[in-house]
């Protein structure tokens, strides 16, 4: 399978079986043509084999103290921080990719690591204990609820109230969607060719909300991928007609589709 086909197969797995490492490497393969996904999965296998970890704390120590994976504070906006192969190679990443790394290695050694998409920052949860978190971006520091709140306050500075519900595990598909959303806001996305595959993969994730699909379709149209954008808008119009929630929405969407297709003639 090519990277897109493999990505689609991965994100359509049941949530408990979705291979985050494959989904993340398929994203990377779009930015790094020729990337051998299975070769990089073997690199993850090697990390797991060397870890000797049998619990959450030991795994965090191995990855973030012994192997020195760390957050790229100096160049946080470098798009390479979002690609799992580069994270493995450079030992640098952003919170979500470092978290995906820990989840992927944890899965290989039988340690239950769950992603936590707290607003403004990404953490991981010890699934066995349920009340211990880790911050992969900041040296793998272990946190309790109060520690997580302090991390949250550093981001928002009191502008947003912390809620313990922010620390609930994030579904794997939502993690993949957040990875793509980060890329869509990166400087790499200023290139229409790059932005097109980002939005296209994002739309391939089942369960994306209609409002987000509409925005992604508009972005695709702006990149020049009018056919894919029109197909997505057609699907949204079909769903609107079935739901009967907004009688005018389907017609508005059909009008937009006609305008897009007219522009191709």
PDB file of C-alpha atoms in Angstrom:
ATOM      1  CA  UNK A   1       0.000   0.000   0.000  1.00  0.00           C
ATOM      2  CA  UNK A   2       1.086   3.563  -0.616  1.00  0.00           C
ATOM      3  CA  UNK A   3       1.232   5.890   2.427  1.00  0.00           C
ATOM      4  CA  UNK A   4      -2.282   7.233   1.963  1.00  0.00           C
ATOM      5  CA  UNK A   5      -3.817   3.756   1.617  1.00  0.00           C
ATOM      6  CA  UNK A   6      -1.920   2.598   4.680  1.00  0.00           C
ATOM      7  CA  UNK A   7      -3.013   5.686   6.595  1.00  0.00           C
ATOM      8  CA  UNK A   8      -6.667   5.068   5.717  1.00  0.00           C
ATOM      9  CA  UNK A   9      -6.366   1.416   6.775  1.00  0.00           C
ATOM     10  CA  UNK A  10      -4.787   2.472  10.090  1.00  0.00           C
ATOM     11  CA  UNK A  11      -7.330   5.136  11.081  1.00  0.00           C
ATOM     12  CA  UNK A  12     -10.212   2.802  10.235  1.00  0.00           C
ATOM     13  CA  UNK A  13      -9.068   0.263  12.824  1.00  0.00           C
ATOM     14  CA  UNK A  14     -11.104   0.030  16.057  1.00  0.00           C
ATOM     15  CA  UNK A  15      -9.837   2.631  18.556  1.00  0.00           C
ATOM     16  CA  UNK A  16      -8.137   0.093  20.819  1.00  0.00           C
ATOM     17  CA  UNK A  17      -6.271  -1.377  17.832  1.00  0.00           C
ATOM     18  CA  UNK A  18      -5.408   1.792  15.891  1.00  0.00           C
ATOM     19  CA  UNK A  19      -1.615   1.774  15.322  1.00  0.00           C
ATOM     20  CA  UNK A  20      -0.593   5.341  16.091  1.00  0.00           C
ATOM     21  CA  UNK A  21       2.957   4.680  14.938  1.00  0.00           C
ATOM     22  CA  UNK A  22       1.793   3.655  11.469  1.00  0.00           C
ATOM     23  CA  UNK A  23      -0.581   6.611  11.174  1.00  0.00           C
ATOM     24  CA  UNK A  24       2.159   9.027  12.291  1.00  0.00           C
ATOM     25  CA  UNK A  25       4.745   7.526   9.932  1.00  0.00           C
ATOM     26  CA  UNK A  26       2.282   7.674   7.036  1.00  0.00           C
ATOM     27  CA  UNK A  27       1.919  11.399   7.714  1.00  0.00           C
ATOM     28  CA  UNK A  28       5.705  11.716   7.702  1.00  0.00           C
ATOM     29  CA  UNK A  29       5.929   9.758   4.437  1.00  0.00           C
ATOM     30  CA  UNK A  30       3.941  12.474   2.674  1.00  0.00           C
ATOM     31  CA  UNK A  31       6.530  15.078   3.656  1.00  0.00           C
ATOM     32  CA  UNK A  32       9.478  12.697   3.185  1.00  0.00           C
ATOM     33  CA  UNK A  33       8.865  10.841  -0.097  1.00  0.00           C
ATOM     34  CA  UNK A  34      10.375   7.377  -0.166  1.00  0.00           C
ATOM     35  CA  UNK A  35      10.263   6.962   3.614  1.00  0.00           C
ATOM     36  CA  UNK A  36      10.253   3.265   4.528  1.00  0.00           C
ATOM     37  CA  UNK A  37       7.537   3.014   7.161  1.00  0.00           C
ATOM     38  CA  UNK A  38       8.470  -0.507   8.212  1.00  0.00           C
ATOM     39  CA  UNK A  39      12.134   0.424   8.625  1.00  0.00           C
ATOM     40  CA  UNK A  40      11.159   3.153  11.092  1.00  0.00           C
ATOM     41  CA  UNK A  41       8.815   0.789  12.893  1.00  0.00           C
ATOM     42  CA  UNK A  42      11.831  -1.485  13.332  1.00  0.00           C
ATOM     43  CA  UNK A  43      13.630   1.446  14.945  1.00  0.00           C
ATOM     44  CA  UNK A  44      10.749   1.609  17.427  1.00  0.00           C
ATOM     45  CA  UNK A  45      11.054  -2.149  17.977  1.00  0.00           C
ATOM     46  CA  UNK A  46      14.745  -1.670  18.777  1.00  0.00           C
ATOM     47  CA  UNK A  47      13.976   1.084  21.289  1.00  0.00           C
ATOM     48  CA  UNK A  48      11.432  -1.160  22.978  1.00  0.00           C
ATOM     49  CA  UNK A  49      13.836  -4.103  23.093  1.00  0.00           C
ATOM     50  CA  UNK A  50      16.556  -1.970  24.702  1.00  0.00           C
ATOM     51  CA  UNK A  51      14.254  -0.289  27.201  1.00  0.00           C
ATOM     52  CA  UNK A  52      13.862  -3.130  29.678  1.00  0.00           C
ATOM     53  CA  UNK A  53      10.800  -1.212  30.857  1.00  0.00           C
ATOM     54  CA  UNK A  54       7.891  -2.988  32.457  1.00  0.00           C
ATOM     55  CA  UNK A  55       6.030   0.003  33.855  1.00  0.00           C
ATOM     56  CA  UNK A  56       5.223   3.628  33.055  1.00  0.00           C
ATOM     57  CA  UNK A  57       7.931   5.226  35.177  1.00  0.00           C
ATOM     58  CA  UNK A  58      10.684   2.968  33.841  1.00  0.00           C
ATOM     59  CA  UNK A  59       9.632   3.717  30.289  1.00  0.00           C
ATOM     60  CA  UNK A  60       9.700   7.474  30.925  1.00  0.00           C
ATOM     61  CA  UNK A  61      13.179   7.211  32.462  1.00  0.00           C
ATOM     62  CA  UNK A  62      14.440   5.191  29.483  1.00  0.00           C
ATOM     63  CA  UNK A  63      13.087   7.522  26.793  1.00  0.00           C
ATOM     64  CA  UNK A  64      13.601  10.925  28.364  1.00  0.00           C
ATOM     65  CA  UNK A  65      16.608  10.429  30.642  1.00  0.00           C
ATOM     66  CA  UNK A  66      18.652   7.631  29.102  1.00  0.00           C
ATOM     67  CA  UNK A  67      17.784   8.144  25.422  1.00  0.00           C
ATOM     68  CA  UNK A  68      17.470  11.936  25.852  1.00  0.00           C
ATOM     69  CA  UNK A  69      14.320  12.548  23.811  1.00  0.00           C
ATOM     70  CA  UNK A  70      13.381  16.136  24.558  1.00  0.00           C
ATOM     71  CA  UNK A  71      11.148  18.976  23.489  1.00  0.00           C
ATOM     72  CA  UNK A  72      12.562  21.257  20.818  1.00  0.00           C
ATOM     73  CA  UNK A  73      12.157  24.470  22.776  1.00  0.00           C
ATOM     74  CA  UNK A  74      14.530  26.542  20.629  1.00  0.00           C
ATOM     75  CA  UNK A  75      12.840  25.671  17.340  1.00  0.00           C
ATOM     76  CA  UNK A  76       9.352  24.643  18.394  1.00  0.00           C
ATOM     77  CA  UNK A  77       7.827  25.690  15.054  1.00  0.00           C
ATOM     78  CA  UNK A  78      10.166  23.511  12.948  1.00  0.00           C
ATOM     79  CA  UNK A  79       7.792  21.236  10.963  1.00  0.00           C
ATOM     80  CA  UNK A  80      10.242  18.342  11.395  1.00  0.00           C
ATOM     81  CA  UNK A  81       9.156  18.200  15.044  1.00  0.00           C
ATOM     82  CA  UNK A  82       5.821  16.863  13.770  1.00  0.00           C
ATOM     83  CA  UNK A  83       7.252  13.895  11.858  1.00  0.00           C
ATOM     84  CA  UNK A  84       7.857  10.731  13.851  1.00  0.00           C
ATOM     85  CA  UNK A  85      10.866   9.593  11.808  1.00  0.00           C
ATOM     86  CA  UNK A  86      12.603  12.925  12.448  1.00  0.00           C
ATOM     87  CA  UNK A  87      11.722  12.740  16.142  1.00  0.00           C
ATOM     88  CA  UNK A  88      13.313   9.293  16.401  1.00  0.00           C
ATOM     89  CA  UNK A  89      16.384  10.402  14.438  1.00  0.00           C
ATOM     90  CA  UNK A  90      16.974  13.803  16.065  1.00  0.00           C
ATOM     91  CA  UNK A  91      15.656  13.028  19.574  1.00  0.00           C
ATOM     92  CA  UNK A  92      13.648  16.265  19.290  1.00  0.00           C
ATOM     93  CA  UNK A  93       9.929  16.851  19.003  1.00  0.00           C
ATOM     94  CA  UNK A  94       6.826  18.677  20.125  1.00  0.00           C
ATOM     95  CA  UNK A  95       4.548  17.394  22.907  1.00  0.00           C
ATOM     96  CA  UNK A  96       2.237  15.332  20.705  1.00  0.00           C
ATOM     97  CA  UNK A  97       4.922  13.513  18.699  1.00  0.00           C
ATOM     98  CA  UNK A  98       6.984  12.756  21.799  1.00  0.00           C
ATOM     99  CA  UNK A  99       3.792  11.423  23.372  1.00  0.00           C
ATOM    100  CA  UNK A 100       3.068   9.259  20.327  1.00  0.00           C
ATOM    101  CA  UNK A 101       6.610   7.919  20.616  1.00  0.00           C
ATOM    102  CA  UNK A 102       6.019   6.893  24.243  1.00  0.00           C
ATOM    103  CA  UNK A 103       2.644   5.357  23.375  1.00  0.00           C
ATOM    104  CA  UNK A 104       4.193   3.359  20.515  1.00  0.00           C
ATOM    105  CA  UNK A 105       7.120   2.064  22.560  1.00  0.00           C
ATOM    106  CA  UNK A 106       4.823   1.379  25.515  1.00  0.00           C
ATOM    107  CA  UNK A 107       2.549  -0.710  23.328  1.00  0.00           C
ATOM    108  CA  UNK A 108       5.520  -2.869  22.336  1.00  0.00           C
ATOM    109  CA  UNK A 109       6.525  -3.608  25.934  1.00  0.00           C
ATOM    110  CA  UNK A 110       3.024  -3.999  27.356  1.00  0.00           C
ATOM    111  CA  UNK A 111       2.892  -0.654  29.191  1.00  0.00           C
ATOM    112  CA  UNK A 112      -0.466   1.121  28.949  1.00  0.00           C
ATOM    113  CA  UNK A 113       0.322   4.695  27.875  1.00  0.00           C
ATOM    114  CA  UNK A 114      -2.584   6.910  26.860  1.00  0.00           C
ATOM    115  CA  UNK A 115      -2.476  10.248  25.113  1.00  0.00           C
ATOM    116  CA  UNK A 116      -4.034  13.253  26.831  1.00  0.00           C
ATOM    117  CA  UNK A 117      -4.860  16.224  24.633  1.00  0.00           C
ATOM    118  CA  UNK A 118      -5.067  18.873  27.317  1.00  0.00           C
ATOM    119  CA  UNK A 119      -5.786  22.295  25.761  1.00  0.00           C
ATOM    120  CA  UNK A 120      -2.526  23.995  24.891  1.00  0.00           C
ATOM    121  CA  UNK A 121      -0.306  21.034  25.743  1.00  0.00           C
ATOM    122  CA  UNK A 122      -0.125  17.280  25.223  1.00  0.00           C
ATOM    123  CA  UNK A 123       0.629  14.783  27.980  1.00  0.00           C
ATOM    124  CA  UNK A 124       0.428  11.027  28.519  1.00  0.00           C
ATOM    125  CA  UNK A 125      -1.372   9.111  31.250  1.00  0.00           C
ATOM    126  CA  UNK A 126      -0.319   5.952  33.046  1.00  0.00           C
ATOM    127  CA  UNK A 127      -3.263   3.740  32.121  1.00  0.00           C
ATOM    128  CA  UNK A 128      -2.474   1.291  34.941  1.00  0.00           C
ATOM    129  CA  UNK A 129      -2.634   3.839  37.767  1.00  0.00           C
ATOM    130  CA  UNK A 130      -4.962   6.380  36.191  1.00  0.00           C
ATOM    131  CA  UNK A 131      -3.716   9.315  38.271  1.00  0.00           C
ATOM    132  CA  UNK A 132      -0.128   9.782  37.113  1.00  0.00           C
ATOM    133  CA  UNK A 133       0.734  11.788  34.006  1.00  0.00           C
ATOM    134  CA  UNK A 134       3.989  12.390  32.182  1.00  0.00           C
ATOM    135  CA  UNK A 135       5.157  15.448  30.248  1.00  0.00           C
ATOM    136  CA  UNK A 136       7.350  14.101  27.421  1.00  0.00           C
ATOM    137  CA  UNK A 137       8.188  17.620  26.231  1.00  0.00           C
ATOM    138  CA  UNK A 138       9.750  18.577  29.564  1.00  0.00           C
ATOM    139  CA  UNK A 139      12.079  15.676  30.266  1.00  0.00           C
ATOM    140  CA  UNK A 140       9.390  13.101  31.012  1.00  0.00           C
ATOM    141  CA  UNK A 141       8.433  14.758  34.297  1.00  0.00           C
ATOM    142  CA  UNK A 142       5.789  12.821  36.202  1.00  0.00           C
ATOM    143  CA  UNK A 143       2.816  14.893  37.291  1.00  0.00           C
ATOM    144  CA  UNK A 144      -0.222  14.640  39.524  1.00  0.00           C
ATOM    145  CA  UNK A 145      -3.396  16.669  38.923  1.00  0.00           C
ATOM    146  CA  UNK A 146      -1.886  19.759  40.531  1.00  0.00           C
ATOM    147  CA  UNK A 147       1.219  19.445  38.383  1.00  0.00           C
ATOM    148  CA  UNK A 148      -0.941  19.216  35.262  1.00  0.00           C
ATOM    149  CA  UNK A 149      -2.854  22.298  36.399  1.00  0.00           C
ATOM    150  CA  UNK A 150       0.405  24.207  36.741  1.00  0.00           C
ATOM    151  CA  UNK A 151       1.398  23.189  33.203  1.00  0.00           C
ATOM    152  CA  UNK A 152      -2.007  24.404  31.995  1.00  0.00           C
ATOM    153  CA  UNK A 153      -1.660  27.735  33.812  1.00  0.00           C
ATOM    154  CA  UNK A 154       1.754  28.295  32.220  1.00  0.00           C
ATOM    155  CA  UNK A 155       0.055  28.154  28.826  1.00  0.00           C
ATOM    156  CA  UNK A 156      -3.078  30.154  29.606  1.00  0.00           C
ATOM    157  CA  UNK A 157      -1.929  32.409  32.432  1.00  0.00           C
ATOM    158  CA  UNK A 158      -5.365  32.474  34.042  1.00  0.00           C
ATOM    159  CA  UNK A 159      -7.180  33.343  30.796  1.00  0.00           C
ATOM    160  CA  UNK A 160      -8.899  29.948  30.842  1.00  0.00           C
ATOM    161  CA  UNK A 161     -10.061  27.928  33.824  1.00  0.00           C
ATOM    162  CA  UNK A 162      -8.546  24.481  34.308  1.00  0.00           C
ATOM    163  CA  UNK A 163     -10.922  21.528  34.511  1.00  0.00           C
ATOM    164  CA  UNK A 164      -9.913  17.976  35.563  1.00  0.00           C
ATOM    165  CA  UNK A 165     -11.820  16.681  32.534  1.00  0.00           C
ATOM    166  CA  UNK A 166      -8.987  18.082  30.408  1.00  0.00           C
ATOM    167  CA  UNK A 167      -6.873  15.172  31.670  1.00  0.00           C
ATOM    168  CA  UNK A 168      -9.089  12.393  30.289  1.00  0.00           C
ATOM    169  CA  UNK A 169      -7.512  10.144  27.632  1.00  0.00           C
ATOM    170  CA  UNK A 170      -7.844  11.306  24.038  1.00  0.00           C
ATOM    171  CA  UNK A 171      -9.140   8.868  21.429  1.00  0.00           C
ATOM    172  CA  UNK A 172      -6.455   7.701  18.966  1.00  0.00           C
ATOM    173  CA  UNK A 173      -8.254   9.165  15.935  1.00  0.00           C
ATOM    174  CA  UNK A 174      -8.421  12.520  17.696  1.00  0.00           C
ATOM    175  CA  UNK A 175      -4.663  12.326  18.340  1.00  0.00           C
ATOM    176  CA  UNK A 176      -4.019  11.782  14.627  1.00  0.00           C
ATOM    177  CA  UNK A 177      -6.385  14.637  13.749  1.00  0.00           C
ATOM    178  CA  UNK A 178      -4.565  16.939  16.177  1.00  0.00           C
ATOM    179  CA  UNK A 179      -1.220  16.034  14.595  1.00  0.00           C
ATOM    180  CA  UNK A 180      -2.564  17.060  11.201  1.00  0.00           C
ATOM    181  CA  UNK A 181      -4.195  20.208  12.586  1.00  0.00           C
ATOM    182  CA  UNK A 182      -0.789  21.240  13.976  1.00  0.00           C
ATOM    183  CA  UNK A 183       0.768  20.776  10.550  1.00  0.00           C
ATOM    184  CA  UNK A 184      -2.036  22.743   8.898  1.00  0.00           C
ATOM    185  CA  UNK A 185      -1.002  25.702  11.068  1.00  0.00           C
ATOM    186  CA  UNK A 186       2.715  25.273  10.363  1.00  0.00           C
ATOM    187  CA  UNK A 187       4.836  27.184   7.879  1.00  0.00           C
ATOM    188  CA  UNK A 188       5.021  24.037   5.745  1.00  0.00           C
ATOM    189  CA  UNK A 189       1.312  24.473   5.021  1.00  0.00           C
ATOM    190  CA  UNK A 190       1.963  27.732   3.189  1.00  0.00           C
ATOM    191  CA  UNK A 191       2.937  25.502   0.260  1.00  0.00           C
ATOM    192  CA  UNK A 192      -0.369  24.503  -1.425  1.00  0.00           C
ATOM    193  CA  UNK A 193       1.042  21.101  -2.412  1.00  0.00           C
ATOM    194  CA  UNK A 194       1.899  20.297   1.209  1.00  0.00           C
ATOM    195  CA  UNK A 195      -1.360  21.721   2.526  1.00  0.00           C
ATOM    196  CA  UNK A 196      -3.359  19.575   0.107  1.00  0.00           C
ATOM    197  CA  UNK A 197      -2.084  16.266   1.478  1.00  0.00           C
ATOM    198  CA  UNK A 198      -2.490  17.458   5.068  1.00  0.00           C
ATOM    199  CA  UNK A 199      -6.138  18.369   4.530  1.00  0.00           C
ATOM    200  CA  UNK A 200      -6.738  15.265   2.444  1.00  0.00           C
ATOM    201  CA  UNK A 201      -5.436  12.944   5.171  1.00  0.00           C
ATOM    202  CA  UNK A 202      -7.412  14.868   7.774  1.00  0.00           C
ATOM    203  CA  UNK A 203     -10.592  14.248   5.791  1.00  0.00           C
ATOM    204  CA  UNK A 204      -9.738  10.538   5.612  1.00  0.00           C
ATOM    205  CA  UNK A 205     -10.179  10.200   9.383  1.00  0.00           C
ATOM    206  CA  UNK A 206     -13.613   8.774  10.243  1.00  0.00           C
ATOM    207  CA  UNK A 207     -15.804  10.789  12.573  1.00  0.00           C
ATOM    208  CA  UNK A 208     -14.548  14.289  11.736  1.00  0.00           C
ATOM    209  CA  UNK A 209     -17.283  16.796  12.570  1.00  0.00           C
ATOM    210  CA  UNK A 210     -19.202  18.352   9.680  1.00  0.00           C
ATOM    211  CA  UNK A 211     -18.005  21.881  10.484  1.00  0.00           C
ATOM    212  CA  UNK A 212     -14.386  20.770  10.367  1.00  0.00           C
ATOM    213  CA  UNK A 213     -14.942  18.831   7.150  1.00  0.00           C
ATOM    214  CA  UNK A 214     -16.401  21.950   5.582  1.00  0.00           C
ATOM    215  CA  UNK A 215     -13.361  24.018   6.554  1.00  0.00           C
ATOM    216  CA  UNK A 216     -11.008  21.328   5.265  1.00  0.00           C
ATOM    217  CA  UNK A 217     -12.894  21.133   1.972  1.00  0.00           C
ATOM    218  CA  UNK A 218     -12.571  24.897   1.574  1.00  0.00           C
ATOM    219  CA  UNK A 219      -8.836  24.647   2.253  1.00  0.00           C
ATOM    220  CA  UNK A 220      -8.497  21.890  -0.330  1.00  0.00           C
ATOM    221  CA  UNK A 221     -10.279  24.013  -2.901  1.00  0.00           C
ATOM    222  CA  UNK A 222      -7.850  26.847  -2.156  1.00  0.00           C
ATOM    223  CA  UNK A 223      -4.888  24.529  -2.820  1.00  0.00           C
ATOM    224  CA  UNK A 224      -6.315  23.659  -6.241  1.00  0.00           C
ATOM    225  CA  UNK A 225      -7.644  20.195  -5.357  1.00  0.00           C
ATOM    226  CA  UNK A 226     -11.108  21.175  -6.523  1.00  0.00           C
ATOM    227  CA  UNK A 227     -12.301  17.656  -7.346  1.00  0.00           C
ATOM    228  CA  UNK A 228     -11.686  16.334  -3.834  1.00  0.00           C
ATOM    229  CA  UNK A 229     -13.207  19.466  -2.304  1.00  0.00           C
ATOM    230  CA  UNK A 230     -16.327  19.145  -4.469  1.00  0.00           C
ATOM    231  CA  UNK A 231     -16.739  15.468  -3.569  1.00  0.00           C
ATOM    232  CA  UNK A 232     -16.542  16.283   0.130  1.00  0.00           C
ATOM    233  CA  UNK A 233     -19.079  19.094  -0.200  1.00  0.00           C
ATOM    234  CA  UNK A 234     -21.386  16.753  -2.102  1.00  0.00           C
ATOM    235  CA  UNK A 235     -21.160  14.233   0.738  1.00  0.00           C
ATOM    236  CA  UNK A 236     -21.931  16.951   3.279  1.00  0.00           C
ATOM    237  CA  UNK A 237     -24.928  18.043   1.202  1.00  0.00           C
ATOM    238  CA  UNK A 238     -26.197  14.450   1.071  1.00  0.00           C
ATOM    239  CA  UNK A 239     -25.890  14.184   4.860  1.00  0.00           C
ATOM    240  CA  UNK A 240     -27.655  17.508   5.366  1.00  0.00           C
ATOM    241  CA  UNK A 241     -30.571  16.315   3.236  1.00  0.00           C
ATOM    242  CA  UNK A 242     -30.784  13.114   5.265  1.00  0.00           C
ATOM    243  CA  UNK A 243     -30.601  14.841   8.639  1.00  0.00           C
ATOM    244  CA  UNK A 244     -33.185  17.554   7.815  1.00  0.00           C
ATOM    245  CA  UNK A 245     -31.530  19.721  10.491  1.00  0.00           C
ATOM    246  CA  UNK A 246     -30.980  22.725   8.211  1.00  0.00           C
ATOM    247  CA  UNK A 247     -33.207  22.711   5.114  1.00  0.00           C
ATOM    248  CA  UNK A 248     -31.140  25.399   3.413  1.00  0.00           C
ATOM    249  CA  UNK A 249     -27.704  23.928   4.117  1.00  0.00           C
ATOM    250  CA  UNK A 250     -27.822  21.252   1.434  1.00  0.00           C
ATOM    251  CA  UNK A 251     -28.812  23.808  -1.179  1.00  0.00           C
ATOM    252  CA  UNK A 252     -26.031  26.170  -0.144  1.00  0.00           C
ATOM    253  CA  UNK A 253     -23.516  23.361  -0.378  1.00  0.00           C
ATOM    254  CA  UNK A 254     -24.789  22.286  -3.801  1.00  0.00           C
ATOM    255  CA  UNK A 255     -24.407  25.881  -4.985  1.00  0.00           C
ATOM    256  CA  UNK A 256     -20.798  25.927  -3.810  1.00  0.00           C
ATOM    257  CA  UNK A 257     -20.116  22.651  -5.589  1.00  0.00           C
ATOM    258  CA  UNK A 258     -21.545  23.990  -8.831  1.00  0.00           C
ATOM    259  CA  UNK A 259     -19.386  27.107  -8.525  1.00  0.00           C
ATOM    260  CA  UNK A 260     -16.245  25.026  -7.909  1.00  0.00           C
ATOM    261  CA  UNK A 261     -16.911  22.773 -10.867  1.00  0.00           C
ATOM    262  CA  UNK A 262     -17.795  25.707 -13.090  1.00  0.00           C
ATOM    263  CA  UNK A 263     -14.393  27.188 -12.348  1.00  0.00           C
ATOM    264  CA  UNK A 264     -12.754  24.079 -13.767  1.00  0.00           C
ATOM    265  CA  UNK A 265     -14.359  24.539 -17.194  1.00  0.00           C
TER     266      UNK A 265
END
